[in-house]
PDB file of C-alpha atoms and ligand atoms in Angstrom:
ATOM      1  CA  UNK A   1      15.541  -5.805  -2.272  1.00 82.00           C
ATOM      2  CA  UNK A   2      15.702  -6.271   1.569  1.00 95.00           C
ATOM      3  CA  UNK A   3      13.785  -2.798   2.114  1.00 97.00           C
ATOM      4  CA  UNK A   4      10.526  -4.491  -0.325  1.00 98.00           C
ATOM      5  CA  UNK A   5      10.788  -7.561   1.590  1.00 98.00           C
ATOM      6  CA  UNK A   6      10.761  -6.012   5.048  1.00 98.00           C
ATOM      7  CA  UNK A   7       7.821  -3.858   3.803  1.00 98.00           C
ATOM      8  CA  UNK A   8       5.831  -6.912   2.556  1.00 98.00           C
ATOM      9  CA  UNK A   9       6.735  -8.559   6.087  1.00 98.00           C
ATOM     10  CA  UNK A  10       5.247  -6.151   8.029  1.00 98.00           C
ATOM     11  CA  UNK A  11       2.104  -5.071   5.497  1.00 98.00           C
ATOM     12  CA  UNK A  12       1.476  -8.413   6.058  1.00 98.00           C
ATOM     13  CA  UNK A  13       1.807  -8.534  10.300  1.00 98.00           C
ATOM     14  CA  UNK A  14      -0.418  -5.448  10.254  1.00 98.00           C
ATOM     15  CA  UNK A  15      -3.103  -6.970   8.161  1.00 98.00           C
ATOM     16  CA  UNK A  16      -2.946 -10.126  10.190  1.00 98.00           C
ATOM     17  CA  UNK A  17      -3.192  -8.279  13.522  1.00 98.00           C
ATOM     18  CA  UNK A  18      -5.936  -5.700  12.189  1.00 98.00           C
ATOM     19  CA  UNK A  19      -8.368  -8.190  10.515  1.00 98.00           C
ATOM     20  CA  UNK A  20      -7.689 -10.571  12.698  1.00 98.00           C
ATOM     21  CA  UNK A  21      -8.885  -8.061  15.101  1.00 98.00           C
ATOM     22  CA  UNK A  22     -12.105  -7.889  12.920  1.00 98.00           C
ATOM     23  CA  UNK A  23     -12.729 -11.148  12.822  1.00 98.00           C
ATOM     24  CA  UNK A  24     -12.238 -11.429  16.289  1.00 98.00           C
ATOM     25  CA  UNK A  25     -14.461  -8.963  16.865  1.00 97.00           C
ATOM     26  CA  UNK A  26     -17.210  -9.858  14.345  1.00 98.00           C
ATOM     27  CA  UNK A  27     -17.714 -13.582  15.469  1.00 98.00           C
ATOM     28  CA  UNK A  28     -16.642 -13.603  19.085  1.00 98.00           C
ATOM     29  CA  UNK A  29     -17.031 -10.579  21.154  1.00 97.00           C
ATOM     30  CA  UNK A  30     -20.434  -9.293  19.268  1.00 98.00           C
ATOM     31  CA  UNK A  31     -22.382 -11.651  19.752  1.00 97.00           C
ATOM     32  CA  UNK A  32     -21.194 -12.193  23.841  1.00 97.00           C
ATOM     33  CA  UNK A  33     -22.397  -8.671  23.823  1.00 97.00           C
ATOM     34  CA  UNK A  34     -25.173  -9.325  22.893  1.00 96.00           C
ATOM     35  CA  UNK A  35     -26.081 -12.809  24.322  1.00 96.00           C
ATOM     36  CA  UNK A  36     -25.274 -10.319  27.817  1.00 95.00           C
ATOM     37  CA  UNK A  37     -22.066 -12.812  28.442  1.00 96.00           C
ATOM     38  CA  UNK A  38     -20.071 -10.058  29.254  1.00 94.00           C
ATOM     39  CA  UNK A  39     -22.075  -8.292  31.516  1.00 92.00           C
ATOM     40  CA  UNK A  40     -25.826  -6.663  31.382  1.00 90.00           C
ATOM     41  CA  UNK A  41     -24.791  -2.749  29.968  1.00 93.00           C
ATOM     42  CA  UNK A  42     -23.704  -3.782  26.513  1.00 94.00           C
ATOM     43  CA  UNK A  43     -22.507  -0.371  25.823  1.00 94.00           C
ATOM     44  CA  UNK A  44     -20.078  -0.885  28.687  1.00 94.00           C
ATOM     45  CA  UNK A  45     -18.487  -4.229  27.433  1.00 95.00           C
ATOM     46  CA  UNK A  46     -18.217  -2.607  24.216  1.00 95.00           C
ATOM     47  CA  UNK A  47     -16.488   0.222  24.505  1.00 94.00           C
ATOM     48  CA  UNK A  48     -14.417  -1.953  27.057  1.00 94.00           C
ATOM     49  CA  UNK A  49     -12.759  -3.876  23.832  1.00 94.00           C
ATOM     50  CA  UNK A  50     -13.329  -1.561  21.385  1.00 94.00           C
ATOM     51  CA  UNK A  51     -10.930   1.236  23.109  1.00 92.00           C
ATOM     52  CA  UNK A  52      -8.392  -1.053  23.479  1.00 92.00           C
ATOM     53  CA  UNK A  53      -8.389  -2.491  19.705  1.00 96.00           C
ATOM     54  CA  UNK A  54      -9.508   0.873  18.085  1.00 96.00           C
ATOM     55  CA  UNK A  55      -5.654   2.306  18.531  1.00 96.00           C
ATOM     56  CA  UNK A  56      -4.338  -1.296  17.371  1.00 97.00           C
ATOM     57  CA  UNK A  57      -6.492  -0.997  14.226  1.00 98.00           C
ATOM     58  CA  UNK A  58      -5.333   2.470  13.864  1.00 98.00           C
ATOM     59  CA  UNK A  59      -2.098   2.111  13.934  1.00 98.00           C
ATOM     60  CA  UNK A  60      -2.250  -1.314  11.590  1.00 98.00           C
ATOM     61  CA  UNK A  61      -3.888   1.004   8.725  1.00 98.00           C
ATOM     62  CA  UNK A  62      -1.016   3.586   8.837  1.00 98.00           C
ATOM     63  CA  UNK A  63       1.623   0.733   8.526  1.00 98.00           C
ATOM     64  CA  UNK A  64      -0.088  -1.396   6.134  1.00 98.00           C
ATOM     65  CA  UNK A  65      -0.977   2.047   4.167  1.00 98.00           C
ATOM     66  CA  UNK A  66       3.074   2.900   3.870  1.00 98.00           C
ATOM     67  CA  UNK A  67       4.211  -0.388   3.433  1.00 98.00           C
ATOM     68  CA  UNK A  68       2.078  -0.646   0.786  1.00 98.00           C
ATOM     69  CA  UNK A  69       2.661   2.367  -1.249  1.00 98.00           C
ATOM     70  CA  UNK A  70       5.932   1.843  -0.705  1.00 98.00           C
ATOM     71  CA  UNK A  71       6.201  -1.644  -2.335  1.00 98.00           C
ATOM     72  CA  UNK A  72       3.845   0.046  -5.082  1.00 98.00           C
ATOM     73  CA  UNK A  73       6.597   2.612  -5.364  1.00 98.00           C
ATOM     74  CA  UNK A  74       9.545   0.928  -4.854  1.00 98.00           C
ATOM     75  CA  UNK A  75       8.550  -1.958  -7.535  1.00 97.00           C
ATOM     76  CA  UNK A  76       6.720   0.891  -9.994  1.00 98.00           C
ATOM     77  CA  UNK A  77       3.606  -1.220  -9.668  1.00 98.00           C
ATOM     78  CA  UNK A  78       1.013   1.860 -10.958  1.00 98.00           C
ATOM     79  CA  UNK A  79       0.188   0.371 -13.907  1.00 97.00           C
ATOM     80  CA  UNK A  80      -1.550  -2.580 -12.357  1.00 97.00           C
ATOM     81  CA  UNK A  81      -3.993   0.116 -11.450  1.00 97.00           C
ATOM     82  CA  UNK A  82      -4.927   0.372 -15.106  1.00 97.00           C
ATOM     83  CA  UNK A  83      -5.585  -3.561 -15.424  1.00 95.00           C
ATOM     84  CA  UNK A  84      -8.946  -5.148 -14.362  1.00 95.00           C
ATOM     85  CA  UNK A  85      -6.389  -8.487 -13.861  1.00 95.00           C
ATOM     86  CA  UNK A  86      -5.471  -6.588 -10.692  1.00 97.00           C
ATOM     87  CA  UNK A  87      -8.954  -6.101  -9.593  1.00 97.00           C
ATOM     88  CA  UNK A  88      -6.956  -7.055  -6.039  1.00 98.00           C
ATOM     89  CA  UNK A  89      -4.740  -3.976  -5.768  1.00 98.00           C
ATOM     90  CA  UNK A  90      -7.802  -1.919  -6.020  1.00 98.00           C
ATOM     91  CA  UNK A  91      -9.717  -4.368  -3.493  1.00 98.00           C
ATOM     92  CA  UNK A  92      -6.291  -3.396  -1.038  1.00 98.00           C
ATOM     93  CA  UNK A  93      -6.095   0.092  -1.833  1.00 98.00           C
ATOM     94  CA  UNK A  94     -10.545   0.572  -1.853  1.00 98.00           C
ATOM     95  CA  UNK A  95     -10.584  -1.239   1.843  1.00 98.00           C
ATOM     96  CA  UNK A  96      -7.873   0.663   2.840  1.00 98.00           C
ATOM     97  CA  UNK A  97      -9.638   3.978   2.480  1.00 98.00           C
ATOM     98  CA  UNK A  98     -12.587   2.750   3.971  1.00 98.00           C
ATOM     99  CA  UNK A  99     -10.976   1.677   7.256  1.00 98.00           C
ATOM    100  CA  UNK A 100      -8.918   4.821   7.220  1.00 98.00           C
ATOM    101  CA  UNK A 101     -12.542   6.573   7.049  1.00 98.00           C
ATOM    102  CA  UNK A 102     -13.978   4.432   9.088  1.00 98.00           C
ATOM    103  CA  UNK A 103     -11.349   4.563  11.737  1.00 97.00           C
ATOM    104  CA  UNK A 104     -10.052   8.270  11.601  1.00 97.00           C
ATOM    105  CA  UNK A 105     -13.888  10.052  10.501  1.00 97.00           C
ATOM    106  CA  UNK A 106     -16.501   8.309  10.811  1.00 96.00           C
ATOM    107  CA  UNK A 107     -15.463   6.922  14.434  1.00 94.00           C
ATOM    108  CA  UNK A 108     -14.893   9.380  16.483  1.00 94.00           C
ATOM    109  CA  UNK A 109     -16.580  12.504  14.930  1.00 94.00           C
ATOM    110  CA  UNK A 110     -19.840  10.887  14.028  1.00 91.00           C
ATOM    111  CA  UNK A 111     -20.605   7.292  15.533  1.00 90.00           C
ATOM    112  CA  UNK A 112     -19.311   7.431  18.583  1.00 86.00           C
ATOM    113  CA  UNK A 113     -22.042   9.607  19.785  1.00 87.00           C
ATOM    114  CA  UNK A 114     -24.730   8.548  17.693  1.00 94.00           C
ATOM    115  CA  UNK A 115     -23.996   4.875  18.537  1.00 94.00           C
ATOM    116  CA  UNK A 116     -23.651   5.431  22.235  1.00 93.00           C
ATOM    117  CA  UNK A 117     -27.467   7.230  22.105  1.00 94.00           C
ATOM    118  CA  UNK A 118     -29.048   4.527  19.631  1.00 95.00           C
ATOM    119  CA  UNK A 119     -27.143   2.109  22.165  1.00 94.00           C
ATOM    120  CA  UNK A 120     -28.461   3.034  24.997  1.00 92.00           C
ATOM    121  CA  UNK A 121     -32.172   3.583  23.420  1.00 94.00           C
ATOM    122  CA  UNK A 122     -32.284   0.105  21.687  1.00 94.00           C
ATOM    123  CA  UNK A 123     -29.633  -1.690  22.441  1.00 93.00           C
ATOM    124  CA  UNK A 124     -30.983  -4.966  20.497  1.00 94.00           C
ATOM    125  CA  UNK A 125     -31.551  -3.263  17.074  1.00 96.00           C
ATOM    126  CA  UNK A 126     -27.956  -1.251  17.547  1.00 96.00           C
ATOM    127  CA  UNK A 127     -25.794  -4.179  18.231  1.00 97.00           C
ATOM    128  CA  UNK A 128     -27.433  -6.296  15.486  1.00 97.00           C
ATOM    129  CA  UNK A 129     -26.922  -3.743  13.227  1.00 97.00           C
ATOM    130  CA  UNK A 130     -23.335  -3.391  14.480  1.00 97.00           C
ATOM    131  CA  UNK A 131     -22.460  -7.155  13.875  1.00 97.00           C
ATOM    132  CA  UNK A 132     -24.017  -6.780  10.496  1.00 98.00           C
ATOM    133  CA  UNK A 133     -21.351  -3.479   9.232  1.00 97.00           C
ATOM    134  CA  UNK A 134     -19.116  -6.229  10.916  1.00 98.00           C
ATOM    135  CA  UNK A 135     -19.806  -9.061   8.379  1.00 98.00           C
ATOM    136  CA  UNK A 136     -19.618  -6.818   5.263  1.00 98.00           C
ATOM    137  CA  UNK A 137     -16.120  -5.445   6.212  1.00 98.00           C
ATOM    138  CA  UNK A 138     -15.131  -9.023   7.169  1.00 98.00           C
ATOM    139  CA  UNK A 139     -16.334 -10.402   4.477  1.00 98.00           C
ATOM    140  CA  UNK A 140     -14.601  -7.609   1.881  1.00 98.00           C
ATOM    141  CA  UNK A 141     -11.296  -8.194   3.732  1.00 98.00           C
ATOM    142  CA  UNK A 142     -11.419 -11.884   3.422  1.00 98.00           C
ATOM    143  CA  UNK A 143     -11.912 -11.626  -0.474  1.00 98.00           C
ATOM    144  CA  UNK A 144      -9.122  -8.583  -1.057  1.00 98.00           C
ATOM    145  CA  UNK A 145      -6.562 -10.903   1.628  1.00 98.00           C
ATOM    146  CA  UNK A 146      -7.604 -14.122  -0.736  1.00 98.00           C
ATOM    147  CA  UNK A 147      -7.166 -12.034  -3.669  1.00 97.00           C
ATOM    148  CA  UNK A 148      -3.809 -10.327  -2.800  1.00 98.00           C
ATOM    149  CA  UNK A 149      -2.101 -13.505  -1.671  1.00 97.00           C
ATOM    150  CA  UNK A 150      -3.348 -15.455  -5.109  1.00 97.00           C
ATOM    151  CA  UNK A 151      -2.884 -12.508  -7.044  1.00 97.00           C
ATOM    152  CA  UNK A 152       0.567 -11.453  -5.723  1.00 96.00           C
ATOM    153  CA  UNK A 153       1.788 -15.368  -7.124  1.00 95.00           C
ATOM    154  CA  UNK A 154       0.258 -15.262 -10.293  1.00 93.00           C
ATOM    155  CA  UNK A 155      -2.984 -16.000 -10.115  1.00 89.00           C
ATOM    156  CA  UNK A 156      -5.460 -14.112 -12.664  1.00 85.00           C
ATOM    157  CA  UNK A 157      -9.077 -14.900 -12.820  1.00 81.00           C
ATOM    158  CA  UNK A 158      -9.378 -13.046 -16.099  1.00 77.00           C
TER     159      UNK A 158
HETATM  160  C1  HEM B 201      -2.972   1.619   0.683  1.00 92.37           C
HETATM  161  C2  HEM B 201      -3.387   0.400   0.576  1.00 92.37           C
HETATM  162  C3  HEM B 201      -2.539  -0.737   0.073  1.00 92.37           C
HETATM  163  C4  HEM B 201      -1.534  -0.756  -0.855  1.00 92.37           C
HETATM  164  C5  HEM B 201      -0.983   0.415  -1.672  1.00 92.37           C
HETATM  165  C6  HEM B 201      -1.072  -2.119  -0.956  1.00 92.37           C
HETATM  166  C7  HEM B 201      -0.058  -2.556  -1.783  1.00 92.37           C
HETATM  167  C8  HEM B 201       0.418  -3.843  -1.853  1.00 92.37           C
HETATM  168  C9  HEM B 201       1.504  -4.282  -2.706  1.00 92.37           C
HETATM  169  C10 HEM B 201       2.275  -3.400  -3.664  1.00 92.37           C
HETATM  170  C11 HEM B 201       1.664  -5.610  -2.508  1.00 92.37           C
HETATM  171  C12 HEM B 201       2.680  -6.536  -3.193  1.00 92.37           C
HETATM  172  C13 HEM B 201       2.064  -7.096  -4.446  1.00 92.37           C
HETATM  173  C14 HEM B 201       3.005  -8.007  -5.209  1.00 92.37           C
HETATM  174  O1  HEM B 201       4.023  -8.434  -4.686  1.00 92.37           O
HETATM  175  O2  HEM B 201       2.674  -8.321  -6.370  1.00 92.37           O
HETATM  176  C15 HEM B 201       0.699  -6.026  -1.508  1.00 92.37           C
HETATM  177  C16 HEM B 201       0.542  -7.315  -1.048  1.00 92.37           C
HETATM  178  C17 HEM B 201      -0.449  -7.710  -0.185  1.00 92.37           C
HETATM  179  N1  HEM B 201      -1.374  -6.899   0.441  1.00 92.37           N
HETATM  180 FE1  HEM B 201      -1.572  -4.899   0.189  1.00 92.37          FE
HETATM  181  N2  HEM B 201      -1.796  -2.899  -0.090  1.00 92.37           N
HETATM  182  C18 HEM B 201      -2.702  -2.093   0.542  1.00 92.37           C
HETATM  183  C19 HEM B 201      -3.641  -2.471   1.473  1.00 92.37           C
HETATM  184  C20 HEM B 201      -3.894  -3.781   1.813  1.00 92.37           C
HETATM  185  C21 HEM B 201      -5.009  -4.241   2.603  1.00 92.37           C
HETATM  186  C22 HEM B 201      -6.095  -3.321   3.176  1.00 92.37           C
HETATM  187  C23 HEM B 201      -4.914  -5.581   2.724  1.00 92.37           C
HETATM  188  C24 HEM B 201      -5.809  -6.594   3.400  1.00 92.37           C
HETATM  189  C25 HEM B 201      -6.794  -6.334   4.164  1.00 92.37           C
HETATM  190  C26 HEM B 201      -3.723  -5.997   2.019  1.00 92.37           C
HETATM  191  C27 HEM B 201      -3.267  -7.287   1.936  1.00 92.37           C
HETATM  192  C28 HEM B 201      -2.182  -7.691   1.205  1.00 92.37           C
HETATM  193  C29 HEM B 201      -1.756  -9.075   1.112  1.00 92.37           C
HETATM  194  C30 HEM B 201      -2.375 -10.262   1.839  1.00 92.37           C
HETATM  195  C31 HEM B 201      -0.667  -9.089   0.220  1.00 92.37           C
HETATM  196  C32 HEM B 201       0.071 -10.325  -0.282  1.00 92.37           C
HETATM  197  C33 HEM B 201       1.302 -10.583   0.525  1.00 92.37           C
HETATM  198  C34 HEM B 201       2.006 -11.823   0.043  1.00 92.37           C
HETATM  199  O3  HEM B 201       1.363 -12.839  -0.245  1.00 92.37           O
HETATM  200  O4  HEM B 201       3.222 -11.807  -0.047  1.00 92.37           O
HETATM  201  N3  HEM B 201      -3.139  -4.863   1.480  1.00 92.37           N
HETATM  202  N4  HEM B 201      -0.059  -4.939  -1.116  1.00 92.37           N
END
């Protein structure tokens, strides 16, 4: 069983590092930005930290999306996918798409530009709004990560 503990290891490492990233993001550097701590073009101190963390996030989904399925694999865990008890392996597996969309789609092909226009029109409404899609994903990784740990020992809220 060393191969499922490894795998749990680093799904875990990747999580840490990519929400922490959020988090980071969501309740530090947005609202510098937009207090104009880090500078008066908020577009600039933006992209500034969010090249540099995009690729880190990136690469945290792919690892936490292998490790995962592999553990799921590896301990024949599908049928907890038919059990509303394990509300939190759909919570993992539901986020997990949405970053990848986020991330991989939605990013580069269609935000990117959009953002950088809306950005440099009105930059107040379009970093409010940013922090906001912040919050929700925050907030929906807090309660899977809460879920997953409690879940993963036992706990059932059903
Ligand atoms: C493709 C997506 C994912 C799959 C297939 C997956 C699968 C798994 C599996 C099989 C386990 C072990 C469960 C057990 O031992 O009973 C696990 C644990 C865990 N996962 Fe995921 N996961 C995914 C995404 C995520 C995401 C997006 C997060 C958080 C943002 C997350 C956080 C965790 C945590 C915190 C644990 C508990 C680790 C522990 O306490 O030992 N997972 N995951």
């Amino acid at each position: 069983m060393t191969d499922v503990v490894m795998a749990r290891a680093f799904h875990v490492l990747a999580v840490v590092m990519w929400i922490g990233g959020v988090s980071m993001a969501t309740t530090v550097t947005l609202p510098a930005i937009r207090r104009g701590d880090l500078g008066g073009n908020q577009l600039r101190a933006f992209r500034a930290v969010e090249h540099r963390f995009v690729w880190q996030a990136r690469v945290a989904v792919i690892v936490v999306g292998l490790t995962g399925f592999y553990m799921a694999w590896r301990l024949d865990l599908w049928d907890r996918f038919r059990a509303a008890e394990f509300w939190w392996m759909h919570a993992m597996v539901c986020l997990w798409l949405l970053f990848a969309f986020i991330l991989f789609v939605a990013e580069p092909f269609i935000l990117h530009r959009h953002f950088d226009r809306w950005a440099a029109a009105r930059p107040q409404v379009a970093f409010a709004w940013l922090q906001r899609a912040h919050w929700v994903l925050l907030l929906l990784s807090v309660v899977t990560i809460v879920g997953a740990v409690a879940g993963s020992q036992g706990w059932s809220m059903f």
